[in-house]
Each structure stands twice: as C-alpha cells, then as structure tokens.
mmCIF file of C-alpha atoms in Angstrom:
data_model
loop_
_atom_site.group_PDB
_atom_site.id
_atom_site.type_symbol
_atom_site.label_atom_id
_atom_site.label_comp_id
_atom_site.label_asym_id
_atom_site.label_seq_id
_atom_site.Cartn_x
_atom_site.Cartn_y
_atom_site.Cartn_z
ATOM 1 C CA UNK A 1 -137.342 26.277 -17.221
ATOM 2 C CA UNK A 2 -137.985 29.350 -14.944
ATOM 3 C CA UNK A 3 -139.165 28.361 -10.956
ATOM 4 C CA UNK A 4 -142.929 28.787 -11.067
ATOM 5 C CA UNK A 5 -144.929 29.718 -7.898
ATOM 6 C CA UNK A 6 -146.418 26.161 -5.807
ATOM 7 C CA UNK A 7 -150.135 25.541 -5.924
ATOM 8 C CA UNK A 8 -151.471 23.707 -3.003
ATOM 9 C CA UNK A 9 -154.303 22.561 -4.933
ATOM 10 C CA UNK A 10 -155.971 22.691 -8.768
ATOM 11 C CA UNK A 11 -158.407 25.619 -8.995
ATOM 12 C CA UNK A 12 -161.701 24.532 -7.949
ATOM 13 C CA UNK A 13 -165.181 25.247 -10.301
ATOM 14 C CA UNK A 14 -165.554 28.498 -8.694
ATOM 15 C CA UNK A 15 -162.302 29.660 -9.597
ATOM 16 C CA UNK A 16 -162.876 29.738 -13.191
ATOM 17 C CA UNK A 17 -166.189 32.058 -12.980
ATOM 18 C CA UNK A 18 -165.304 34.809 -14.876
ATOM 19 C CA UNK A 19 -169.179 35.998 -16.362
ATOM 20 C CA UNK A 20 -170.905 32.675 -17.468
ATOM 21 C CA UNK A 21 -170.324 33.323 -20.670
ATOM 22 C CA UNK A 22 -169.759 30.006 -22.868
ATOM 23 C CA UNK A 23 -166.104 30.353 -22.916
ATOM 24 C CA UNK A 24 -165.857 30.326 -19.403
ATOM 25 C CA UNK A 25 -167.875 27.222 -19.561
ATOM 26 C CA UNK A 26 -165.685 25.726 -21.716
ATOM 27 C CA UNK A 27 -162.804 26.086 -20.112
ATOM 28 C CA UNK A 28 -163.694 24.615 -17.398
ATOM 29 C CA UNK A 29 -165.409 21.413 -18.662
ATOM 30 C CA UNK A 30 -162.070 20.940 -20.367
ATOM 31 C CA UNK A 31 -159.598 21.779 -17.513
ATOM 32 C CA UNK A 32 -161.142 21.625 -14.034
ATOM 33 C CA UNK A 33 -159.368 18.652 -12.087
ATOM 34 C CA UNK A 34 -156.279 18.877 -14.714
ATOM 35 C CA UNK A 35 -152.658 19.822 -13.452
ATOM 36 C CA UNK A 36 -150.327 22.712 -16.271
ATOM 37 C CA UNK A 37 -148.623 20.257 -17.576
ATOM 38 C CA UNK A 38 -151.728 19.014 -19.302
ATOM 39 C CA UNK A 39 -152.433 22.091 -20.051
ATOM 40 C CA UNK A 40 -149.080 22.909 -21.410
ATOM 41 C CA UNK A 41 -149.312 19.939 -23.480
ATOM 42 C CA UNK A 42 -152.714 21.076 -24.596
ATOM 43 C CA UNK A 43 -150.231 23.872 -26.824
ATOM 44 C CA UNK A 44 -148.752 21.008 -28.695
ATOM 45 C CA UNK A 45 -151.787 19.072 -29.568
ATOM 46 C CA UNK A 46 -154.007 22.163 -30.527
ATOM 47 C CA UNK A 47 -153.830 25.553 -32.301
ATOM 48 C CA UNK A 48 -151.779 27.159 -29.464
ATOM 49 C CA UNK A 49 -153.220 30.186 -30.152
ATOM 50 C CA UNK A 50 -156.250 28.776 -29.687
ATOM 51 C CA UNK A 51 -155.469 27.063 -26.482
ATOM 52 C CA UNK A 52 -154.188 30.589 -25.349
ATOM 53 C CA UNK A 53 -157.559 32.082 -25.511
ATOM 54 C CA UNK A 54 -159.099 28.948 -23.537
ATOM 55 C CA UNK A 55 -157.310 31.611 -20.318
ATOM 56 C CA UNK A 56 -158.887 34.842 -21.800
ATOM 57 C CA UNK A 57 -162.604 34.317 -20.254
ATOM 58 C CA UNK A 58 -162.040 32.804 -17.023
ATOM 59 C CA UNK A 59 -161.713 33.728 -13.437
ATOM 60 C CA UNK A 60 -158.074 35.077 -11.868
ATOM 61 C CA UNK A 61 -157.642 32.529 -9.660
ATOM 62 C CA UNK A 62 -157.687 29.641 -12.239
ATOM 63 C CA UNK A 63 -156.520 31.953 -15.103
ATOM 64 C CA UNK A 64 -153.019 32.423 -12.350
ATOM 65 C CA UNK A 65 -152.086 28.857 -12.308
ATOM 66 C CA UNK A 66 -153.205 27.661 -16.040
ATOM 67 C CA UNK A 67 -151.292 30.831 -17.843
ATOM 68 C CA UNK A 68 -148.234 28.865 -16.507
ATOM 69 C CA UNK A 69 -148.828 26.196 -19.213
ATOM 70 C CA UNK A 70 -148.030 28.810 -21.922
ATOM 71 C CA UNK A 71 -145.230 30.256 -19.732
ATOM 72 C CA UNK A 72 -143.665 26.444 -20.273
ATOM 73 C CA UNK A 73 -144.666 26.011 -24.212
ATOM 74 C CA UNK A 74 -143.051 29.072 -25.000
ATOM 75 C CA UNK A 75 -140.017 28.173 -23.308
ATOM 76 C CA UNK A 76 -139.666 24.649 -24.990
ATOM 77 C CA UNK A 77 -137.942 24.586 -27.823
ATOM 78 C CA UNK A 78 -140.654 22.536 -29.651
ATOM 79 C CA UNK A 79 -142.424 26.586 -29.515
ATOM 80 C CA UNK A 80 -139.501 28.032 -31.522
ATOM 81 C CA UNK A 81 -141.277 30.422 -34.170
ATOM 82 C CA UNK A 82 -144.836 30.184 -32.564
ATOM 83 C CA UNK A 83 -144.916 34.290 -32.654
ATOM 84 C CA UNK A 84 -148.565 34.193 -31.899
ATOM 85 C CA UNK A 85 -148.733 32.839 -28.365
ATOM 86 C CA UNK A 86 -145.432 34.794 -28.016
ATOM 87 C CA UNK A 87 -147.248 38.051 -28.489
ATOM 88 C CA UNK A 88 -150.539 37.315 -27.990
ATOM 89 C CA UNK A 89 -149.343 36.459 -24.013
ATOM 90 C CA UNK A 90 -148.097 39.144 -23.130
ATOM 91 C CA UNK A 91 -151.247 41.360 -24.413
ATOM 92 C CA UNK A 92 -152.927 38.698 -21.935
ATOM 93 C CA UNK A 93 -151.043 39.046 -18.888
ATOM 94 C CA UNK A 94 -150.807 42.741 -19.505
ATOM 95 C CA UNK A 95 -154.699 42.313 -19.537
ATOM 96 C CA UNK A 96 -155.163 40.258 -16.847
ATOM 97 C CA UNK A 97 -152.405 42.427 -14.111
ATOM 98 C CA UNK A 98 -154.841 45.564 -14.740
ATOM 99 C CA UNK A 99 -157.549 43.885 -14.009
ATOM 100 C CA UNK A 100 -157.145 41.352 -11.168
ATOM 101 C CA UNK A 101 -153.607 42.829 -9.585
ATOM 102 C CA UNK A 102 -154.415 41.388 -6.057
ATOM 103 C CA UNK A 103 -155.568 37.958 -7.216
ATOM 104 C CA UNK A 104 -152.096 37.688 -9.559
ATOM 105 C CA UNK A 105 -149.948 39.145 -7.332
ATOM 106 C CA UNK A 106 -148.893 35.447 -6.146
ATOM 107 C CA UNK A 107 -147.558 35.076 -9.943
ATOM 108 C CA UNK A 108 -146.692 38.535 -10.808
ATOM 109 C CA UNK A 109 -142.880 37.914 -9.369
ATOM 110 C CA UNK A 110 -142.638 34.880 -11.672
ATOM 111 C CA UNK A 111 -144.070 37.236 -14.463
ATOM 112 C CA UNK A 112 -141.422 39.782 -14.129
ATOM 113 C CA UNK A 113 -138.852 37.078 -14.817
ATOM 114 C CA UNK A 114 -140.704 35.080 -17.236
ATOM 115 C CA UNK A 115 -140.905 38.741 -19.166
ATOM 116 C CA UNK A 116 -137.196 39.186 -19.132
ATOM 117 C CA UNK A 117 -136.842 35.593 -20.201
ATOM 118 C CA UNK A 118 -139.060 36.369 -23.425
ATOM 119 C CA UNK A 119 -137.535 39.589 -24.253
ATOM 120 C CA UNK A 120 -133.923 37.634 -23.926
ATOM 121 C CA UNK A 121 -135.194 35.051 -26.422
ATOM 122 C CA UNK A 122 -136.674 37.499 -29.148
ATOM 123 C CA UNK A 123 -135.179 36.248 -31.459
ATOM 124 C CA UNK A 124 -136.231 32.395 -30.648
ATOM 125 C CA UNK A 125 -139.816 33.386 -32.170
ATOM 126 C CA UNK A 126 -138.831 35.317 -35.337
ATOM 127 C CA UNK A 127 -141.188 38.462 -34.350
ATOM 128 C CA UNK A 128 -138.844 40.849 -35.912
ATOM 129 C CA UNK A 129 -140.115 39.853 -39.116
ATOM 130 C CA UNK A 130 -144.089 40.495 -38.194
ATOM 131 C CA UNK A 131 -143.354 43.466 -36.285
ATOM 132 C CA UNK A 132 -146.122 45.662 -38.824
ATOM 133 C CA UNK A 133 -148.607 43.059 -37.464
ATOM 134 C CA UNK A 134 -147.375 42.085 -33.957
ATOM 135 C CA UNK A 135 -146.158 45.321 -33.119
ATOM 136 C CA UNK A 136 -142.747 46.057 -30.941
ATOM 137 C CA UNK A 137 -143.699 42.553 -28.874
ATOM 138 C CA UNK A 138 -140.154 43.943 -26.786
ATOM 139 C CA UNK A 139 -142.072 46.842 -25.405
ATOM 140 C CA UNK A 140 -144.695 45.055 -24.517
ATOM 141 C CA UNK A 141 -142.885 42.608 -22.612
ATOM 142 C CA UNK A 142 -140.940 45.609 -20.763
ATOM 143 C CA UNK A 143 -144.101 46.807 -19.932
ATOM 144 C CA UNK A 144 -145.573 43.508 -18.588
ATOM 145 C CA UNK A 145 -142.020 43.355 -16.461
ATOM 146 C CA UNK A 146 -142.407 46.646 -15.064
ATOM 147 C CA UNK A 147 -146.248 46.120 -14.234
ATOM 148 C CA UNK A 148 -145.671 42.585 -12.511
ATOM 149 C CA UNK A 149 -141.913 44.029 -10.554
ATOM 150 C CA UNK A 150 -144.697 46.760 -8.848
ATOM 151 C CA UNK A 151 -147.398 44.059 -8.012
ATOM 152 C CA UNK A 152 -145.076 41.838 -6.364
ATOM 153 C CA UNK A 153 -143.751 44.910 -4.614
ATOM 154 C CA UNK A 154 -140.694 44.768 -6.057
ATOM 155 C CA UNK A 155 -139.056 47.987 -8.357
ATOM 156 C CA UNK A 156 -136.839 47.227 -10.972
#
C-alpha cells in the first residue's frame, strides 16, 4: 500500500457542497463522520463502480480524502480484474485536478505515484482486453501522473 497524505480531521458537511444537487446529498448522508477505510470497504460491499461515482458530485475538499478509498481497493488484490473503477478513476482524478488544482494539490503528490503504481499493474485489471471500450487506460494514467507531478510542483 502506497503512503497516503494525513488528515487531521474527517471532512466536515461543508466540505462535501459541490451544487446541492441530490448526489451531493447523498454522499454525504452516507459518509460524513466516516474514516476511508469505510469507505474503501464500501468497494467490496457495493457495485464499486457505483461507489466510485458516490466522489463524482461532491466538494474537493471531501472528494481529496474519500478518492483515497478507491486508491486502496484498487490496490488490494481482492480488486484484481475490476477494470471499471480502474479506468473510470483515473477519468475522475483527471476531472477533478482541472477543476479544483489548489484544493488537491495536498493529494496530487500521492496521485503521481498512485498513477505510476496503476500503470505498473496493468495487467492486474485485464484492460488490455476492453481497450475498444476503455480506451488506452495507460495514457490516461500518464496523463493523470504528469498533471498531479506539476500540481505538487514537482516535474517528472
């Protein structure tokens, strides 16, 4: 398991405002208070995909410390094939670093390595197979690691 950034605290409500929409909402009625491991677990007991989008709708400053719950499911072994969350993350945190770059900077270190981690274990997640519906999930993942190496200030 990769060293993730420390939190000092959980988010608080006002961390997951994002545009009152009912996702949002829904999010945090299911999360506020909780710590990434239950969300990480949350990957296990749901459609991961699913639980993925729970981070889609919801304000940077909660969205940077629950997103490491998929950072962890991916790289448990129990995730080995799960080629959705696999791809569909780093779409997410490509996303996500666009639009909030100050706000993640604090994770965007910890998403450079996390990317090279997931292009290293490609093959883990059988996306080779999918690529005419995934796309090249590699690229994207050398993109995300370039983006998050110049947030953190950092060139590759």
């Amino acid at each position: 398991m990769l060293d993730e950034p420390i939190f000092e605290s959980l988010p608080s409500s006002e961390d997951f405002y994002y545009d009152g929409e009912p996702d949002e909402k829904w999010a945090r009625e299911h999360y506020l208070g909780k710590d990434i491991e239950f969300a990480r677990k949350r990957y296990h007991t749901y459609c991961s995909l699913s639980v993925l989008h729970d981070w889609s709708h919801v304000g940077a400053f909660a969205f940077r410390y629950y997103i490491l719950g998929a950072c962890r499911y991916l790289q448990d072994e129990k995730s080995r094939d799960d080629v959705d969350v696999y791809s569909a993350l780093a779409e997410l945190l490509l996303r996500k670093l666009v639009e909030h770059p100050q706000e993640l900077r604090v994770i965007s270190e910890y998403v450079a390595e996390f990317s090279q981690w997931a292009i290293e274990n490609y093959e883990k997640f059988g996306v080779s197979e999918y690529e005419d519906i995934y796309g090249d999930v590699k690229e994207k993942y050398r993109k995300l690691r370039e983006l998050a190496m110049k947030s953190s200030g950092r060139e590759i």
